[in-house]
Short mmCIF file of C-alpha atoms and ligand atoms in Angstrom, two decimals:
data_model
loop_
_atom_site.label_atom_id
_atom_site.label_comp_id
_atom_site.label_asym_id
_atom_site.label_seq_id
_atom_site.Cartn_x
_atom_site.Cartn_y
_atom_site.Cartn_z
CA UNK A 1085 0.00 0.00 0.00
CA UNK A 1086 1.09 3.28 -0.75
CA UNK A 1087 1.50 6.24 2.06
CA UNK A 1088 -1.19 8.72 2.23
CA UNK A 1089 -0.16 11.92 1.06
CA UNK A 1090 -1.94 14.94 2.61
CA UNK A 1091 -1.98 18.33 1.25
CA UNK A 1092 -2.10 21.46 3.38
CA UNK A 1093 -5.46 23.14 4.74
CA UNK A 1094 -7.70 24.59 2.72
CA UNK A 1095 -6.03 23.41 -0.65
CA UNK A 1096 -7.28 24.55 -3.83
CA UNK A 1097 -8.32 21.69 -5.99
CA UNK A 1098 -10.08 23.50 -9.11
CA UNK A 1099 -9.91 22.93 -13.14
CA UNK A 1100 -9.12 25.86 -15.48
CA UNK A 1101 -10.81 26.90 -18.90
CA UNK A 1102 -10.15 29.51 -20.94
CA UNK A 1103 -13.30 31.54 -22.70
CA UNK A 1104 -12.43 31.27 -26.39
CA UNK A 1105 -11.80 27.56 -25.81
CA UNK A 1106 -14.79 26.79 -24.35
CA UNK A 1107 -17.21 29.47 -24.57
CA UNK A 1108 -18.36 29.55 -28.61
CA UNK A 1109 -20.61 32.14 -30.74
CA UNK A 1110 -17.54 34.48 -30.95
CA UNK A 1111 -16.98 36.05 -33.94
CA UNK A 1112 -15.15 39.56 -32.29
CA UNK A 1113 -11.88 37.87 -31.79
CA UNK A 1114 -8.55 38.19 -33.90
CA UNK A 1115 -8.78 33.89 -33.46
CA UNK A 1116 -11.85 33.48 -34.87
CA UNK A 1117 -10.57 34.70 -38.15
CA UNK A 1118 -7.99 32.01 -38.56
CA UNK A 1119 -9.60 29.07 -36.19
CA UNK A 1120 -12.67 29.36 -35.77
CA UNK A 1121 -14.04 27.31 -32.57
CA UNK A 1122 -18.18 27.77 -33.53
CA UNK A 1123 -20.04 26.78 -30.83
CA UNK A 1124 -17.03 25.02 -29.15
CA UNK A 1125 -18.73 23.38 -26.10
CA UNK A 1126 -21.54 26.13 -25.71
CA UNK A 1127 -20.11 26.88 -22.07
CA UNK A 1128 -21.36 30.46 -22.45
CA UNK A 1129 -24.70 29.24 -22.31
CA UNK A 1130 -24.35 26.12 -20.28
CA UNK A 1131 -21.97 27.14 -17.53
CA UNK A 1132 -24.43 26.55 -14.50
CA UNK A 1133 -24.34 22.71 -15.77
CA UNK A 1134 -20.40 22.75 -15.83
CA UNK A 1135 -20.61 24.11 -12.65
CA UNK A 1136 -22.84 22.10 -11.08
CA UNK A 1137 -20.56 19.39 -12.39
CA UNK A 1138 -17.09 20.40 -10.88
CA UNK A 1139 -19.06 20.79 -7.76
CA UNK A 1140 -20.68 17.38 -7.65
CA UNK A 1141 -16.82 16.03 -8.70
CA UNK A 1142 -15.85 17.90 -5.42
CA UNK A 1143 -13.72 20.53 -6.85
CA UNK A 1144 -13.88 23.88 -4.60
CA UNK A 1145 -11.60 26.60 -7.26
CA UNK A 1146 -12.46 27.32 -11.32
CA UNK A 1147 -9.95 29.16 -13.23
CA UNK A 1148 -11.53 30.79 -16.42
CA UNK A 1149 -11.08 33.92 -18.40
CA UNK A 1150 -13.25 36.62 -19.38
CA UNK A 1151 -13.34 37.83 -22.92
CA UNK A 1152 -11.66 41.00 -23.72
CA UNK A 1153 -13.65 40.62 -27.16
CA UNK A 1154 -16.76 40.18 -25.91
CA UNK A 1155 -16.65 42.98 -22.95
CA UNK A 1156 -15.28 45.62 -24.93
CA UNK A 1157 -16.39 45.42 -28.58
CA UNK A 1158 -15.38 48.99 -29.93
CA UNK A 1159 -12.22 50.18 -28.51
CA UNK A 1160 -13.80 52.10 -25.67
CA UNK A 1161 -17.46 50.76 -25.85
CA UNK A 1162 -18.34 48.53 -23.22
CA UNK A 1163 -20.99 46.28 -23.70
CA UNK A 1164 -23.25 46.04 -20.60
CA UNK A 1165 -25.12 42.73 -21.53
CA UNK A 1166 -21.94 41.13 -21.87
CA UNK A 1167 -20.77 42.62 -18.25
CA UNK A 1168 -23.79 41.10 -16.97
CA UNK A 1169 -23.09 38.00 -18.37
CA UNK A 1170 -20.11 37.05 -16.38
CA UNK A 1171 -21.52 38.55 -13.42
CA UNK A 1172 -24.37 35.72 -13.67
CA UNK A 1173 -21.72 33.50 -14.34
CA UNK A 1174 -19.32 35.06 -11.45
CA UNK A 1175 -22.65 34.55 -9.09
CA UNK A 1176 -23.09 30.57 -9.76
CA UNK A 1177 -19.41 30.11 -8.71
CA UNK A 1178 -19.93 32.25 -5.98
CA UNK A 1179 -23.08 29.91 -4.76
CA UNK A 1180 -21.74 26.61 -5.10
CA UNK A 1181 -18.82 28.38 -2.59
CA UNK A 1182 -15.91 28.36 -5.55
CA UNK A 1183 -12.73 30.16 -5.19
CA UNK A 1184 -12.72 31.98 -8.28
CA UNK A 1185 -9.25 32.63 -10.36
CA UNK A 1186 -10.23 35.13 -13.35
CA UNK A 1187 -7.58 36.06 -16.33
CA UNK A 1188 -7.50 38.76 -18.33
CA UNK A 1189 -5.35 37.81 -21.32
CA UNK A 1190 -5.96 34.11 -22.67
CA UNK A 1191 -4.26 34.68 -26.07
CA UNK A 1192 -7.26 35.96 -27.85
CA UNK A 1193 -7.70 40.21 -28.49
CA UNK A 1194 -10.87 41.96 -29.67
CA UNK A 1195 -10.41 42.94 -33.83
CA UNK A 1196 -9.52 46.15 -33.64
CA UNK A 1197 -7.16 45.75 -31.31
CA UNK A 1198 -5.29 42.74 -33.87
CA UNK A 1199 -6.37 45.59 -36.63
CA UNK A 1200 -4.10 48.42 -34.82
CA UNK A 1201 -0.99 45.95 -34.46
CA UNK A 1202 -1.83 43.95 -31.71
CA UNK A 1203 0.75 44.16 -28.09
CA UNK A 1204 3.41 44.94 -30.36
CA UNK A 1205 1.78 48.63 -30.38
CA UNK A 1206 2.22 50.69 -27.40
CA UNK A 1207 -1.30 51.76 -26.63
CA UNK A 1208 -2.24 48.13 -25.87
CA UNK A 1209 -0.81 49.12 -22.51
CA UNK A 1210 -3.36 51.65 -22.09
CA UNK A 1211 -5.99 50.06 -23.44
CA UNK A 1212 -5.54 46.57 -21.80
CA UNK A 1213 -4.91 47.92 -18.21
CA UNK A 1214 -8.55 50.15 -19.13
CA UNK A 1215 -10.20 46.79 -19.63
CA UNK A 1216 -8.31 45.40 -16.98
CA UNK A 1217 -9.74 48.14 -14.42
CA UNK A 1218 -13.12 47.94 -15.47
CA UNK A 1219 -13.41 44.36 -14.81
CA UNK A 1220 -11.87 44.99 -11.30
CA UNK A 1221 -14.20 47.59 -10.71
CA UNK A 1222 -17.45 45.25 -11.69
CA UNK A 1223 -16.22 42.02 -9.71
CA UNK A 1224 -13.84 42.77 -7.72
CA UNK A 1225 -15.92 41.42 -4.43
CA UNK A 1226 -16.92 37.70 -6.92
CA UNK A 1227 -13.04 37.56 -8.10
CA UNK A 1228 -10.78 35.92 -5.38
CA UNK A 1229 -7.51 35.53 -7.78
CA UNK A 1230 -7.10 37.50 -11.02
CA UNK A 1231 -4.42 36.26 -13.45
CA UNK A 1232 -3.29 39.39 -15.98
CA UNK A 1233 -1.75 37.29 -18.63
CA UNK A 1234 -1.97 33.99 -19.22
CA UNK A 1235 1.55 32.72 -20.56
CA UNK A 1236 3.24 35.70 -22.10
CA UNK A 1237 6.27 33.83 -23.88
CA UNK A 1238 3.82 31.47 -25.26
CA UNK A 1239 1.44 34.00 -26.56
CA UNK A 1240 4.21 36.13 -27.73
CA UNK A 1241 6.70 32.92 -29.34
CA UNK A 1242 3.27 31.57 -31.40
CA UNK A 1243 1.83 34.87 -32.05
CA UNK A 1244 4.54 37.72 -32.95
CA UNK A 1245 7.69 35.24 -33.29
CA UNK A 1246 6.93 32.91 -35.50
CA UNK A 1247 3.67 33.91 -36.58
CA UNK A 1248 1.85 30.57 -36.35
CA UNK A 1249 -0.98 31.60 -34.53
CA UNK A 1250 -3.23 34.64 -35.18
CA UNK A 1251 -1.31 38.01 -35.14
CA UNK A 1252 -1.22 40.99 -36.98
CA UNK A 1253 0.22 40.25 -39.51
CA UNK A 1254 -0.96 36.33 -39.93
CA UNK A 1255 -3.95 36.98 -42.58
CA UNK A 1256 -4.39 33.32 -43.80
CA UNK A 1257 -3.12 29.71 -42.43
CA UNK A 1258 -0.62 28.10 -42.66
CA UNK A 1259 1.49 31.03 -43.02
CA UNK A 1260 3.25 31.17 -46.55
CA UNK A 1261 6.42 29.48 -46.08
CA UNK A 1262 9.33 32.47 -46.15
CA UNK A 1263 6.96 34.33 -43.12
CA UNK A 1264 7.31 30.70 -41.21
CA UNK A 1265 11.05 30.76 -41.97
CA UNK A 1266 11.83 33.87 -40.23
CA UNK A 1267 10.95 34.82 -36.97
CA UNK A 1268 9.83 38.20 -36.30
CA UNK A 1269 11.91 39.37 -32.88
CA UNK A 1270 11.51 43.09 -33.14
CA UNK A 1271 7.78 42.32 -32.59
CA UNK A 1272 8.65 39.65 -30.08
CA UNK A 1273 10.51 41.99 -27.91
CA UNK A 1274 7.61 44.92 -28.65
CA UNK A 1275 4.84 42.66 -26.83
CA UNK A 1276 7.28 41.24 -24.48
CA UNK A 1277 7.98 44.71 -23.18
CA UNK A 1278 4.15 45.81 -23.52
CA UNK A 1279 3.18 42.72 -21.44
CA UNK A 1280 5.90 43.59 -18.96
CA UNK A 1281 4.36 47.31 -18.38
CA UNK A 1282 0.50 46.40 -18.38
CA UNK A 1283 0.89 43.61 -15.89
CA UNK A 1284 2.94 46.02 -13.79
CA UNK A 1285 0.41 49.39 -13.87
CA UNK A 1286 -2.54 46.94 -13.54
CA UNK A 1287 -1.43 45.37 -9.85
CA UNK A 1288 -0.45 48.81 -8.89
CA UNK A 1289 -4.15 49.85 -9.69
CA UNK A 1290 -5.43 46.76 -8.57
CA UNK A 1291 -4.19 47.42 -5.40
CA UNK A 1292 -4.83 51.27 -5.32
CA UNK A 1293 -8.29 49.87 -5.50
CA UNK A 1294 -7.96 47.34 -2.52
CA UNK A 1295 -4.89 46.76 -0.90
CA UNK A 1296 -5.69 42.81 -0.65
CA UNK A 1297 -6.39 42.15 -4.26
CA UNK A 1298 -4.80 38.83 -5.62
CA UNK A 1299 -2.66 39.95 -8.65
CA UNK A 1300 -0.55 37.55 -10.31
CA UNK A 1301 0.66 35.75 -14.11
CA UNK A 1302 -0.13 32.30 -15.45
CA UNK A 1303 3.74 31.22 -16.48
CA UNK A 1304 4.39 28.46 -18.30
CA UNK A 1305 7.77 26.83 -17.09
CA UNK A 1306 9.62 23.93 -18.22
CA UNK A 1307 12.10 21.56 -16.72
CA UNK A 1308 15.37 21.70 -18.47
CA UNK A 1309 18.20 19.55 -17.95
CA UNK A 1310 21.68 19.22 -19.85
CA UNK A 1311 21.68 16.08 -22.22
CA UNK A 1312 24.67 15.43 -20.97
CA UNK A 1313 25.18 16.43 -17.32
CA UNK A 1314 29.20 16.36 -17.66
CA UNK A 1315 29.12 18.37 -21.12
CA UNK A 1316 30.12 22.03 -19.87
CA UNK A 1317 28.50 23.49 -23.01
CA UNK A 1318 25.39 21.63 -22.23
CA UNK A 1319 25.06 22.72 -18.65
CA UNK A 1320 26.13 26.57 -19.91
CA UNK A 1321 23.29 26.19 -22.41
CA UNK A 1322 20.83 25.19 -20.09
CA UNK A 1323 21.82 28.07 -17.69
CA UNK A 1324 20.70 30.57 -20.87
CA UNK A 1325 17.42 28.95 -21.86
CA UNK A 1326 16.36 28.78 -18.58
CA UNK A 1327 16.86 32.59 -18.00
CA UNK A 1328 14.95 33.69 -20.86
CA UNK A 1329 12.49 30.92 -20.91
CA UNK A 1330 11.95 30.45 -17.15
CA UNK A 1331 12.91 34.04 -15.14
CA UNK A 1332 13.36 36.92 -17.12
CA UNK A 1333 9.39 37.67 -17.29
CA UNK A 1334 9.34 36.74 -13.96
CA UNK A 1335 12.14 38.58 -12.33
CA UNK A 1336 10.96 41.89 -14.25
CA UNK A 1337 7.56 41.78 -12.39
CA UNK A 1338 7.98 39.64 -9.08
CA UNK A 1339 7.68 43.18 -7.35
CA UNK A 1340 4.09 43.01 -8.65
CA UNK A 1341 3.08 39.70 -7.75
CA UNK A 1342 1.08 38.42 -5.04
CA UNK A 1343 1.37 34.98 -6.47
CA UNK A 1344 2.85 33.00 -9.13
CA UNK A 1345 0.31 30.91 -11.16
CA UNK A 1346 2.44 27.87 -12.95
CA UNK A 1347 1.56 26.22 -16.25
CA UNK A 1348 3.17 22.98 -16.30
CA UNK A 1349 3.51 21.33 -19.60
CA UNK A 1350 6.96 20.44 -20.62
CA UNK A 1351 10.73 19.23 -20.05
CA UNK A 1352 13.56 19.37 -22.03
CA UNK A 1353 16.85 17.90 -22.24
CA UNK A 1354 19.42 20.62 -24.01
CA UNK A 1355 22.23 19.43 -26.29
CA UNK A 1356 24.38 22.67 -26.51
CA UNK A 1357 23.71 24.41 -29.12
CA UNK A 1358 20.44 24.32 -28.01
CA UNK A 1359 19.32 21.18 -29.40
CA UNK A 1360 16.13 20.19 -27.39
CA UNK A 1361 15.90 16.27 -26.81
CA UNK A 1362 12.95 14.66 -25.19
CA UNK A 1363 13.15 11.20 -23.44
CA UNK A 1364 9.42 10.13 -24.23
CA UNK A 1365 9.24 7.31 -22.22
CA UNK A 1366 5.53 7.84 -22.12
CA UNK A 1367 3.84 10.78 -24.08
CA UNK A 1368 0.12 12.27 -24.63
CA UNK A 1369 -1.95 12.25 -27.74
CA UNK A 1370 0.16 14.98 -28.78
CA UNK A 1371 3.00 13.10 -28.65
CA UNK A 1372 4.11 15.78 -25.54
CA UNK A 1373 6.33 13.99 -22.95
CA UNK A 1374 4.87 13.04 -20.14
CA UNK A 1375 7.48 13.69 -16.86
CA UNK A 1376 5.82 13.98 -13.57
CA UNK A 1377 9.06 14.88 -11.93
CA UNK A 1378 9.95 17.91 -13.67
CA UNK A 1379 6.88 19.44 -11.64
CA UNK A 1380 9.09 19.32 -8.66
CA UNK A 1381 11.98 20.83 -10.11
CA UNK A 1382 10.39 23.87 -11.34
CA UNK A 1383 8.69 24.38 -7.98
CA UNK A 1384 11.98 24.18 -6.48
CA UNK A 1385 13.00 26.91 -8.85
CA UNK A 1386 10.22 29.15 -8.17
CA UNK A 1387 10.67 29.09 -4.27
CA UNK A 1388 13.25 31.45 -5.07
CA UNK A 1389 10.38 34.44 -5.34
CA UNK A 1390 8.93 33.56 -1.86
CA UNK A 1391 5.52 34.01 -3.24
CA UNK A 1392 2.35 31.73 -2.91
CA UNK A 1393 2.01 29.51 -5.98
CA UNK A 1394 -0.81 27.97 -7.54
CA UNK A 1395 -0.60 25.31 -10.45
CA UNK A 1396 -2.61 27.35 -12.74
CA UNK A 1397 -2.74 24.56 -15.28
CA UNK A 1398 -1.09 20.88 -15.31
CA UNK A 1399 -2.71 18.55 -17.82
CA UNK A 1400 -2.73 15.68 -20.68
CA UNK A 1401 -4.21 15.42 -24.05
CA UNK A 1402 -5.86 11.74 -23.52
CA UNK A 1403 -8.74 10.96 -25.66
CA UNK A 1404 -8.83 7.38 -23.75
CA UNK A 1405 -8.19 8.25 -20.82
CA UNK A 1406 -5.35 5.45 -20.13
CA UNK A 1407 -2.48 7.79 -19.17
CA UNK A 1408 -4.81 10.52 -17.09
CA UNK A 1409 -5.06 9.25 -13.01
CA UNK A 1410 -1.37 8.16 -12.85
CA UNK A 1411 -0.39 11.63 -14.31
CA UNK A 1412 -2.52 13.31 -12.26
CA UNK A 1413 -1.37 11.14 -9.47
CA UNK A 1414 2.14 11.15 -10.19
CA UNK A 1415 2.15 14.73 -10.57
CA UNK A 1416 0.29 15.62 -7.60
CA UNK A 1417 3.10 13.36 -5.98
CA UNK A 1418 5.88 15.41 -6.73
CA UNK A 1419 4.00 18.62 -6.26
CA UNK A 1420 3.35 17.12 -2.72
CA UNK A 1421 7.16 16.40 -2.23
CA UNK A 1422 7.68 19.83 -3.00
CA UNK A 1423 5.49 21.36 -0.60
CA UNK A 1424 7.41 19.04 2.11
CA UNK A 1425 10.30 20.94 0.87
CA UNK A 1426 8.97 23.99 2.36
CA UNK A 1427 7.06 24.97 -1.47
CA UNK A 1428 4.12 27.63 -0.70
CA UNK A 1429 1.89 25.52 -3.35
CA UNK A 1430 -1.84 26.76 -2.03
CA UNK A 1431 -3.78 25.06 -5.17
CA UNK A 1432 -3.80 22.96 -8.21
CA UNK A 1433 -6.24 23.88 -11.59
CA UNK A 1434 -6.14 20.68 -13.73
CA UNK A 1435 -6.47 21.11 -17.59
CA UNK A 1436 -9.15 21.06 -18.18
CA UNK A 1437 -12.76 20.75 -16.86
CA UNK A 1438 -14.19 19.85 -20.05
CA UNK A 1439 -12.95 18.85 -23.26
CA UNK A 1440 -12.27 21.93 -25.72
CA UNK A 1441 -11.08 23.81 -28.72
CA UNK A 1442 -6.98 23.29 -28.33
CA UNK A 1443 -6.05 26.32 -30.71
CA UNK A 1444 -4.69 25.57 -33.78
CA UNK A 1445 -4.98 22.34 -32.97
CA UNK A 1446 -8.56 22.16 -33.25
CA UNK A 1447 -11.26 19.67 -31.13
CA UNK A 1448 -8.98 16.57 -31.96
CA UNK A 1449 -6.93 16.60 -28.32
CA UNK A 1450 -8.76 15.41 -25.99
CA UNK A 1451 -7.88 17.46 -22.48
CA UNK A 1452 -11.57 17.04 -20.09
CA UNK A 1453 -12.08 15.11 -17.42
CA UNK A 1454 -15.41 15.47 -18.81
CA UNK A 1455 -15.82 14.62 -22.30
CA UNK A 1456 -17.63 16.11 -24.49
CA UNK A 1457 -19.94 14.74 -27.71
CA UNK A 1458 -19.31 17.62 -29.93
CA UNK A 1459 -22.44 17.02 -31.93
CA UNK A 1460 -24.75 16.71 -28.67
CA UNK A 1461 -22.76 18.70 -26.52
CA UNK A 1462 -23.22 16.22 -23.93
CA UNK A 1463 -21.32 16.32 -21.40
CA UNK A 1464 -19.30 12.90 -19.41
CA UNK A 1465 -17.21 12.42 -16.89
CA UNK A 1466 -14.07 10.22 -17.50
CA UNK A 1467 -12.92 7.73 -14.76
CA UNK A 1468 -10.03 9.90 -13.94
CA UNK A 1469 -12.22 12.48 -13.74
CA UNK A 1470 -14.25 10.60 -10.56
CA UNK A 1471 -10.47 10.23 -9.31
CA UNK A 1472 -8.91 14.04 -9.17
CA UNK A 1473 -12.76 14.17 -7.68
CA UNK A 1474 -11.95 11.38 -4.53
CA UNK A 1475 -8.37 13.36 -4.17
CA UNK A 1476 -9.92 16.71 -3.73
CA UNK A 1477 -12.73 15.31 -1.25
CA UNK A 1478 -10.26 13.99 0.91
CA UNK A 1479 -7.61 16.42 0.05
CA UNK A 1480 -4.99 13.61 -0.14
CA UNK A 1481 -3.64 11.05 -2.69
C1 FCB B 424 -1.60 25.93 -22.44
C2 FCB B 424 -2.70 26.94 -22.66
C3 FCB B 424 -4.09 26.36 -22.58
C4 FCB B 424 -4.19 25.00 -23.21
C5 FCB B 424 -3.08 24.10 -22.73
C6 FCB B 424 -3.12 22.70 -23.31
O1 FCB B 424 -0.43 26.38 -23.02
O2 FCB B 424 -2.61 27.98 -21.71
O3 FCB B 424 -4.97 27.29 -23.14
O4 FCB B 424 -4.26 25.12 -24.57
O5 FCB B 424 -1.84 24.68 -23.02
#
């Protein structure tokens, strides 16, 4: 028999969504241009029944995001029905007794901001931290944790960098093949820097507002490790990656953060120069390694900030459902070592509730506990669904 593992009081045990992913009926959005989700899995309208379902699976947090698109239509026009909207939807958390973890930025942008350039132009700064404020100013007593950005480097790599997901200047898809061959880091650096001033003038307002807001990023993290541990260059080159991958974007705002949110996805082993290598012992539908370990690792790299952290999003693309409770359980294993090791983790958001609309990727990968029938919309919980549901009841493994 294996030891019981207990987690610390009042634990977080919550699933996270994001609203273009999820949502549908959203034609506003620079993604819907390129990728167009439809009606996606209709959680706009059926939300209560999602809801009712985490509950009933025993989960007491939902991360989500609210979208910019859909709030603010017309660059300065907010739309009230809309506003109402997620306060209805803010209120069911609220009565099933959810912690609620909002974000602001989940890689989708209203048209005419993709029309005036997207982050890479300075305004977005403004106009972001606007939204940003009005949103705190409508929920700020139904929001416990609000996220600003949901993986910068992400958002800014696929986006701005190499142009494979919608930016400004990504008009059709794929991407004729000279644009995919070279990376665009001017604009790279442009958001980067944009991302690195809105986050930072929207916790100072934040907490202008109310000096006990929850401000923090969604950063996605992997573990790296040299290929070869001897190799010098490997080791140097692993030292580089994992300042600009890892803590640059975090050390420029950690004096604005009342938490760090994690996304983890991914480890890498680096042959120098730069040459990532996987192991792939055991990997998703994707074909992404899965490496429960590296969890622990990057935890022990974030205790650095002394901050709270909460695994923002930690998930597997598993249309089966063969590979999901071990890595939820081996995962949650490490993350519990971790928190032995004197680890502030408060909270874990699985990916994902429900099944959804992975990007350019489409409805193929499989991420729910819950599956969902695309043509029905039905909605069904997988086994390991009924299993991150006994952990969080008994807040143990
Ligand atoms: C993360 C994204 C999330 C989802 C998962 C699989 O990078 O934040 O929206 O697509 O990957």
């Amino acid at each position: 028999m294996e030891k019981t593992l207990r987690f610390p009081k009042n634990f977080l045990w919550g699933t996270a969504t994001s609203a273009y992913q999820v949502e549908g009926g959203n034609k506003n959005c620079d993604w819907a241009k390129l990728f167009d989700a439809g009606k996606a899995c209709d959680h706009y309208n059926r939300y209560e029944e999602d809801f009712e379902l985490a509950k009933s699976l025993n989960q007491n947090a939902y991360r989500f995001s609210i979208e910019w698109s859909r709030i603010e239509p017309k660059e300065g026009k907010f739309d009230q029905k809309e506003i109402e909207h997620y306060r209805e939807f803010l209120k069911a958390l609220k009565v099933r007794d959810m912690k609620v973890m909002a974000t602001l930025h989940h890689f989708t942008n209203p048209l005419w901001l993709a029309e005036i350039g997207g982050w890479t132009n300075k305004k977005v700064v403004f106009y972001f931290s606007r939204f940003a404020q009005k949103m705190f100013d409508e929920y700020k007593d139904l929001v416990d944790f609000w996220i600003t950005i949901n993986e910068p480097l992400i958002y800014g790599v696929l986006s701005y960098f190499q142009r494979r997901w919608p930016s400004p200047e990504t008009k059709t898809y794929p991407l004729p093949f000279y644009a995919r061959r070279v990376p665009n880091f001017i604009s790279f650096l442009k958001v980067l820097r944009n991302q690195i001033l809105a986050h930072k003038k929207i916790y100072e307002t934040f907490h202008q507002a109310k000096k006990d807001a929850k401000i923090g990023i969604a950063k996605n993290n992997v573990f790296l490790e040299p290929a070869n541990k001897k190799s010098v260059l490997d080791v140097f080159s692993v030292k580089i990656y994992n300042y600009f991958w890892n803590e640059l974007f975090l050390n420029k705002i950690k004096n604005h953060l009342d938490f760090i949110g994690l996304n983890y996805y991914f480890h890498n082993k680096i042959k120098f120069p730069f040459r990532m290598r996987n192991e792939n012992k055991i990997v998703s539908d994707l074909g992404w390694e899965v490496y429960p370990e590296g969890i622990y690792h990057v935890l022990k790299d974030l205790k650095k900030y002394n901050l709270p952290i909460y695994i923002t999003e930690n998930g597997i693309a598993d249309k089966k459902d063969k590979l999901r409770k071990d890595f939820i359980k081996n995962h949650l294993r490490w993350v519990w070592q971790s928190i032995q090791e004197r680890v502030d983790v408060k909270g874990y958001f699985h990916w994902s509730l429900i099944d959804n609309f992975e990007w350019d990727l489409g409805f193929e990968p499989r991420f729910g506990l819950v599956k969902i029938d695309y043509k029905t919309l039905e909605r069904k919980p997988r086994p390991s669904a009924f299993y991150y549901s006994k952990i969080s009841k008994e807040n143990a493994i």
